[in-house]
Tab-separated table of C-alpha atoms in Angstrom:
chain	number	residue	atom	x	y	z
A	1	UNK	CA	-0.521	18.077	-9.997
A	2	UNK	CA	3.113	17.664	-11.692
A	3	UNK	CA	2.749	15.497	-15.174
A	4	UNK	CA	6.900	15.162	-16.450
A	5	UNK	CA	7.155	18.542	-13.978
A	6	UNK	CA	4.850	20.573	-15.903
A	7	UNK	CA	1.413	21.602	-13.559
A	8	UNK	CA	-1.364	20.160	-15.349
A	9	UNK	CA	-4.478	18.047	-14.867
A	10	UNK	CA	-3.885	16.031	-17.977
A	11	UNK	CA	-2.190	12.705	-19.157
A	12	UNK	CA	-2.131	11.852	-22.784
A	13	UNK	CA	-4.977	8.947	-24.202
A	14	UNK	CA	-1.958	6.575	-25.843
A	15	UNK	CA	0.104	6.829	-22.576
A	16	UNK	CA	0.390	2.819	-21.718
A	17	UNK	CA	-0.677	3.702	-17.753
A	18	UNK	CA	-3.632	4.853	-19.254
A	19	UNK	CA	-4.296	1.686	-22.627
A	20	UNK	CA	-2.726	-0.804	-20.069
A	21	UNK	CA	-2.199	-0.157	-16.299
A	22	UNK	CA	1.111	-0.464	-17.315
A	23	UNK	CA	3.196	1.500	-14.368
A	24	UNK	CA	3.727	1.771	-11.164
A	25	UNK	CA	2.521	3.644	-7.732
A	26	UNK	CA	3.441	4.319	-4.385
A	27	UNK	CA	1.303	6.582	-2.152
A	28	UNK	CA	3.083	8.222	0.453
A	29	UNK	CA	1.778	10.089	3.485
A	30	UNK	CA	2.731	13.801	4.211
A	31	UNK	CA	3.316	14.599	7.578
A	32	UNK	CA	3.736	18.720	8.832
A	33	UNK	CA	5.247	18.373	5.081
A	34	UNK	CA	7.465	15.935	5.455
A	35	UNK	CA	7.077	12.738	3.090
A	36	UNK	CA	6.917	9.652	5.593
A	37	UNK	CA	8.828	6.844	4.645
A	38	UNK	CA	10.187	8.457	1.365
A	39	UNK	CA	13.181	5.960	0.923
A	40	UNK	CA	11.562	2.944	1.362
A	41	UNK	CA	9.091	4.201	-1.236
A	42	UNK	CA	11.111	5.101	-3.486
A	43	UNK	CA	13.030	1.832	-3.442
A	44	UNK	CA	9.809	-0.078	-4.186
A	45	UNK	CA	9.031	2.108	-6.788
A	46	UNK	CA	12.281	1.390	-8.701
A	47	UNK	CA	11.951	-2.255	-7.516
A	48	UNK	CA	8.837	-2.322	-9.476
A	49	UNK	CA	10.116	-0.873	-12.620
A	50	UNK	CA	13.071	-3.279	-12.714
A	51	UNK	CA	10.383	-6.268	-12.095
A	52	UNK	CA	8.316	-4.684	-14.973
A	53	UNK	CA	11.644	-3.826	-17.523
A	54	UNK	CA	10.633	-0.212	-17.241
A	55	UNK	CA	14.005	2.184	-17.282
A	56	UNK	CA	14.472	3.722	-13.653
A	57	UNK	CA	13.203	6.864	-13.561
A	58	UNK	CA	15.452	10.202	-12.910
A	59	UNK	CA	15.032	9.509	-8.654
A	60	UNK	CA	16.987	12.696	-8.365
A	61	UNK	CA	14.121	14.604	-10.061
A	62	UNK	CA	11.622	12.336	-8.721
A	63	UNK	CA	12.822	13.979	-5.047
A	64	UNK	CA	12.791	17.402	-6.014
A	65	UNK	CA	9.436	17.432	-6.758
A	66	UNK	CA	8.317	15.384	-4.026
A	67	UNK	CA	9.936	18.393	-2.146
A	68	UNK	CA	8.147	20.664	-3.854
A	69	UNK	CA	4.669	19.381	-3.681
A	70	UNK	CA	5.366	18.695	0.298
A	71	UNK	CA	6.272	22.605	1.133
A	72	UNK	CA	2.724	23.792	-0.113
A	73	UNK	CA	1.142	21.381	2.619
A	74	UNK	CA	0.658	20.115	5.851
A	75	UNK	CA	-0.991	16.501	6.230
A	76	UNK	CA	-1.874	15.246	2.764
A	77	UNK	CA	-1.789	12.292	0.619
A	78	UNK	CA	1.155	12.322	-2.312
A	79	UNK	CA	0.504	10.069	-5.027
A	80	UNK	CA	3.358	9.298	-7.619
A	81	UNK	CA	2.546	7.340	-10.753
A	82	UNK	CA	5.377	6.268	-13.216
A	83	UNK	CA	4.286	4.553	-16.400
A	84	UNK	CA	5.689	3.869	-19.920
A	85	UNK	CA	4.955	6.547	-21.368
A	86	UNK	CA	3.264	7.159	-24.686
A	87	UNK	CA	3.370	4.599	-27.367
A	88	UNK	CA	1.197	3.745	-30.356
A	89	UNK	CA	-0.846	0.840	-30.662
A	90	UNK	CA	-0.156	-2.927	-29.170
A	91	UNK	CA	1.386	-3.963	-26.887
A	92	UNK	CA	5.191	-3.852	-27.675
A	93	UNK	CA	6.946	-0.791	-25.878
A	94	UNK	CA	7.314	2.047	-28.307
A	95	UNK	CA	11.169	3.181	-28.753
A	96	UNK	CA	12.136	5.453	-28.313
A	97	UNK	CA	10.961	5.157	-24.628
A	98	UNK	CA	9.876	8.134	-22.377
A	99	UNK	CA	8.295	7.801	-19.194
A	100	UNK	CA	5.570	9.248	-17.710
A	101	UNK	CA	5.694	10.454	-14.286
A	102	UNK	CA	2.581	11.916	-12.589
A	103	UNK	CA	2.839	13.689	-9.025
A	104	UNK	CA	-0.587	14.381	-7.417
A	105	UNK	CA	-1.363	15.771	-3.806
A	106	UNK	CA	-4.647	14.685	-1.909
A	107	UNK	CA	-6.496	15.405	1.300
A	108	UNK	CA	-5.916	13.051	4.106
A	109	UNK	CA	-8.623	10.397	4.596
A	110	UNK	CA	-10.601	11.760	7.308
A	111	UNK	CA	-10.749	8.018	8.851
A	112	UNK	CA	-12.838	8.295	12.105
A	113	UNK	CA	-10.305	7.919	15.670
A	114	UNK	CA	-12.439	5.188	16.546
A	115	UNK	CA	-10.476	2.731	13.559
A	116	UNK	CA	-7.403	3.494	15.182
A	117	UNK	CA	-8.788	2.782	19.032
A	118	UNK	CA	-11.167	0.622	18.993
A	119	UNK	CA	-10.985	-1.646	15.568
A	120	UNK	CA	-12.423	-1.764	12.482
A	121	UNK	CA	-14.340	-4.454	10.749
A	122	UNK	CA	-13.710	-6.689	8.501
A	123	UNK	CA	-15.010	-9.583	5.849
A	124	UNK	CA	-13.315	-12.233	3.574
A	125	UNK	CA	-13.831	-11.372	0.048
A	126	UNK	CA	-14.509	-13.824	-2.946
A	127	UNK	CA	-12.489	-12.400	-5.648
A	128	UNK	CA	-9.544	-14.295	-5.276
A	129	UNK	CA	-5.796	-13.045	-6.208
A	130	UNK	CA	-4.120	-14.449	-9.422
A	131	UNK	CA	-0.593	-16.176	-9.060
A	132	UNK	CA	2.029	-14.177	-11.007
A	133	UNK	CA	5.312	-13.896	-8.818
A	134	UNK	CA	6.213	-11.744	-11.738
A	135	UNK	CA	4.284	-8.988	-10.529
A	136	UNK	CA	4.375	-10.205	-6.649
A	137	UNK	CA	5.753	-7.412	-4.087
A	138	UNK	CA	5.170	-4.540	-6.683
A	139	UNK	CA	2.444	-1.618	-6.746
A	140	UNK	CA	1.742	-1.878	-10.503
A	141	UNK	CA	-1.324	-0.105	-12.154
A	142	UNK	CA	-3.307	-3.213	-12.537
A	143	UNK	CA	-5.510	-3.000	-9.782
A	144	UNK	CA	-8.759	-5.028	-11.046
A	145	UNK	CA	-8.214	-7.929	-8.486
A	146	UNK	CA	-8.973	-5.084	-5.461
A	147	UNK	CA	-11.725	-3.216	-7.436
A	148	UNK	CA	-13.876	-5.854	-7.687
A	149	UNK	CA	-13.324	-7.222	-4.484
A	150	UNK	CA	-14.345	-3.720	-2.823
A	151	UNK	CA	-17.258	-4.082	-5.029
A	152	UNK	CA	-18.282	-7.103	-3.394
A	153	UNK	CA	-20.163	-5.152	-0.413
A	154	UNK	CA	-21.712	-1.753	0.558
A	155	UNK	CA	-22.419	-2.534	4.043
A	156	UNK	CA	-20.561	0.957	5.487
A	157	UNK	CA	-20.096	-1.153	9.178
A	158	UNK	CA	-17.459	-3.096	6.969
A	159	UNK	CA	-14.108	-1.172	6.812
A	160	UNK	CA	-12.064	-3.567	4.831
A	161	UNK	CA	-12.201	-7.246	2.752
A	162	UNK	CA	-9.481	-9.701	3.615
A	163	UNK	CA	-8.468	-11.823	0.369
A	164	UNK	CA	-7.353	-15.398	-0.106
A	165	UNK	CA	-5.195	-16.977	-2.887
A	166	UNK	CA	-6.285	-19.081	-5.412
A	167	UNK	CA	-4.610	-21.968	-2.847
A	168	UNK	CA	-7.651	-20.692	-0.165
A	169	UNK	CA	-4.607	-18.664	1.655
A	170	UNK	CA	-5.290	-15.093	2.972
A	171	UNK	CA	-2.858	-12.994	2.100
A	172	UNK	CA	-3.744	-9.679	2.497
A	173	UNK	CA	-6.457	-6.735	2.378
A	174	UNK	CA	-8.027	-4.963	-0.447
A	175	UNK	CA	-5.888	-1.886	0.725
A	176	UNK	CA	-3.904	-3.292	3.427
A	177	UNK	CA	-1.453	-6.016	4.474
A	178	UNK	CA	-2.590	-8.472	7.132
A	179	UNK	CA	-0.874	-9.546	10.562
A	180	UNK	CA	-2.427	-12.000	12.990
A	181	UNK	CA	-1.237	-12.518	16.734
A	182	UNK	CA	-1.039	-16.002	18.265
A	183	UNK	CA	0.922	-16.379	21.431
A	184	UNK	CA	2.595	-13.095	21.368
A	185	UNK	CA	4.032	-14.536	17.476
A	186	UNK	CA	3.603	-11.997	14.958
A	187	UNK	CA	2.027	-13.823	11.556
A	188	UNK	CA	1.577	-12.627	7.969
A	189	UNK	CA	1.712	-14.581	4.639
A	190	UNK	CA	4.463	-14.349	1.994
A	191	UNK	CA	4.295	-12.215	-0.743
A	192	UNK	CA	6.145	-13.982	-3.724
A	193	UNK	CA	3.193	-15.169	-5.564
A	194	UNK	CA	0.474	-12.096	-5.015
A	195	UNK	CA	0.281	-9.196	-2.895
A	196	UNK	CA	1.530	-5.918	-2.036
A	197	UNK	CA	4.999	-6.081	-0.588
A	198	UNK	CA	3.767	-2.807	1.853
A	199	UNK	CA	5.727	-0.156	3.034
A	200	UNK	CA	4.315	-0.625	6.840
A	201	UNK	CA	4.387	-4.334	6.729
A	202	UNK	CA	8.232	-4.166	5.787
A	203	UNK	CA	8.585	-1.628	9.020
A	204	UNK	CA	6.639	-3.607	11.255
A	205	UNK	CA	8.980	-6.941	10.449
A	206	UNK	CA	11.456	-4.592	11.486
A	207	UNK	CA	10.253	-4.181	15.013
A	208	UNK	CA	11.198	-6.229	18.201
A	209	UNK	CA	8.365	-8.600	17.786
A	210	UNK	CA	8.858	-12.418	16.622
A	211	UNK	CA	7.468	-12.144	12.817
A	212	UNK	CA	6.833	-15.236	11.428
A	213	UNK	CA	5.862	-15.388	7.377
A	214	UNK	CA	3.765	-18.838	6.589
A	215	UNK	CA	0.818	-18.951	4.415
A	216	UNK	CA	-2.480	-19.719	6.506
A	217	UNK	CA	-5.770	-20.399	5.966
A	218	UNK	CA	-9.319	-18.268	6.876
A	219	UNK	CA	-9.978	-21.327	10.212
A	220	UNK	CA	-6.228	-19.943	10.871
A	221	UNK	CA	-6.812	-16.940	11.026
A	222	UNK	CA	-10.517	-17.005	12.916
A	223	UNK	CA	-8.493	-18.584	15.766
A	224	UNK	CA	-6.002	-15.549	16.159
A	225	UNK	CA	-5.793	-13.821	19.583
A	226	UNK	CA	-5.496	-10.726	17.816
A	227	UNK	CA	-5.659	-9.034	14.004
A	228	UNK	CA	-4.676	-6.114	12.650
A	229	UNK	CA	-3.919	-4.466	9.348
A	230	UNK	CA	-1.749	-1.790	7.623
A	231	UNK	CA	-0.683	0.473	5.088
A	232	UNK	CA	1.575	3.597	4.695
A	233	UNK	CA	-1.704	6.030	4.824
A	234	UNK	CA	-3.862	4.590	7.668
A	235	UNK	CA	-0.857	3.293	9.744
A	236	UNK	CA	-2.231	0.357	11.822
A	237	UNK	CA	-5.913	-0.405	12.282
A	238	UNK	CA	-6.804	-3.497	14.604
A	239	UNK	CA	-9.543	-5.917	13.629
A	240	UNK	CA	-12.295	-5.936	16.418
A	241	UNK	CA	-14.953	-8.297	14.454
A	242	UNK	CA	-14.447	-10.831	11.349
A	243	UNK	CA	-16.446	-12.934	9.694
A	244	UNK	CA	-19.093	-12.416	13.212
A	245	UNK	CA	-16.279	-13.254	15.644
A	246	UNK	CA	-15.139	-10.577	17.812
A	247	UNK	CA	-11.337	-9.989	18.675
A	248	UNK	CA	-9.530	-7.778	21.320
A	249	UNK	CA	-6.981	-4.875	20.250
A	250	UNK	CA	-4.741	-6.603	21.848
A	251	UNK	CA	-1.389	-5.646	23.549
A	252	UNK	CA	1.240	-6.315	20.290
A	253	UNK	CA	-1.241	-4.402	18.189
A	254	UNK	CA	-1.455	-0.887	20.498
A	255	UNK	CA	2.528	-1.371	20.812
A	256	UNK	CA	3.375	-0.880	17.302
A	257	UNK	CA	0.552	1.688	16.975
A	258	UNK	CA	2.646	3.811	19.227
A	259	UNK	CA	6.203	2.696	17.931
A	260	UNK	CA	4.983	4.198	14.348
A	261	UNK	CA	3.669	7.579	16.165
A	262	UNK	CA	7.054	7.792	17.758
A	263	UNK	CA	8.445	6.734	14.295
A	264	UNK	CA	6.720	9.564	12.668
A	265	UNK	CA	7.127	12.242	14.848
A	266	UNK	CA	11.498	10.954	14.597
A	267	UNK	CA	10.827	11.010	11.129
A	268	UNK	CA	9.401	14.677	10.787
A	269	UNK	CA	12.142	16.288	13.414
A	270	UNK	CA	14.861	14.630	11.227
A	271	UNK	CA	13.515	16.137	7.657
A	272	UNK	CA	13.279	19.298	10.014
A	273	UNK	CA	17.599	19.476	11.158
């Protein structure tokens, strides 16, 4: 672990991340050592300190430690946390202003094959999100809406918690972004009032598949012909059963599960010229 690019386990009490959530994350998959997706992480994660009035961070730096972290693995997990920094008490940003950046490496999640074949599960939730369009799109450390909705069951059959709006909308996952199939017509809601703007949703929109965003409700989606959901560390999961209906992996789903293996394996040989 890398705290301002010094290795050590520790972040200070007063740091605002810590007395606030206030900071951002992205969690990026290593692959054979190569960070997947590392641009379009990196441009959310400066996205999200604009959105929050944080300074952008030194990216240049930022990258060379990435680099470094990534050489002394294989297939991990890379976690990079970027908060305020230190500050005394309240809530006004201290000044001077130094942020705190915090580089961590994890195992992989040793997900069973049978997610990624067959489907996975999945329940609505009834935490519902806030509206803040201020925050909208951006990983920020306030995470309380998803903890408490993963707290909601401990049923291990159920893989993952779908979550509505405070409009009865499903947006997305606890840890994923959501996509529904209807007539070969790619769905997913908005993100401009809650949600995670993901890194594998924003991919996926730029396949060759009709993508249509338009808030729906939970009867919407119950009707799909096919579900599936995503993030940058489990790729693309398909839903098999919801709410006690079961649905097929269907045809768009196992397409883009092996566009993003192609788009990994493109990804690794290029890091590798």
């Amino acid at each position: 672990m890398l705290v301002n690019g010094e290795k050590q386990r520790t972040v200070a009490v007063m740091d605002r991340g810590f007395q606030y959530g206030d900071g951002v994350f992205e969690t990026i998959e290593i692959h054979h050592s190569t960070p997947l997706f590392l641009a379009a992480h990196l441009a959310r994660l400066v996205q999200g300190c604009q959105q929050l009035a944080m300074p952008q961070p030194d990216m240049g730096l930022i990258r060379r430690e990435i680099a470094q972290l990534c050489l002394q693995v294989d297939n991990a997990v890379l976690k990079l946390i970027v908060t305020r920094g230190e500050g005394g008490r309240g809530y006004r940003q201290p000044e001077p202003l130094a942020l705190t950046r915090v580089l961590s490496v994890h195992p992989l999640p040793s997900y069973p094959q049978a997610y990624y074949d067959t489907g996975i599960v999945a329940r609505f939730c009834q935490t519902r999100l806030g509206l803040n369009p201020a925050l909208a799109g951006i990983k920020h450390l306030n995470r309380l809406e998803q903890v408490m909705a993963c707290a909601e069951w401990s049923d291990e059959t159920v893989q993952e918690g779908l979550m509505l709006n405070l409009s009865q909308h499903v947006i997305e996952g606890t840890m994923t972004n959501l996509f529904y199939a209807k007539q070969n017509v790619l769905y997913t809601a908005p993100i401009v009032d809650c949600g995670v703007a993901g890194i594998m949703r924003a991919w996926i929109m730029t396949q060759s598949f009709p993508v249509v965003e338009q808030y729906f409700s939970a009867q919407t989606l119950r009707e799909a012909d096919e579900i599936f959901v995503c993030n940058a560390i489990i790729g693309i999961w398909g839903v098999r059963e919801l709410a006690g209906r079961c649905y097929p992996i269907g045809h768009l789903t196992q397409k883009l599960q092996h566009a993003l293996a192609g788009e990994k394996q493109k990804q690794v040989a290029y890091a590798n010229i």
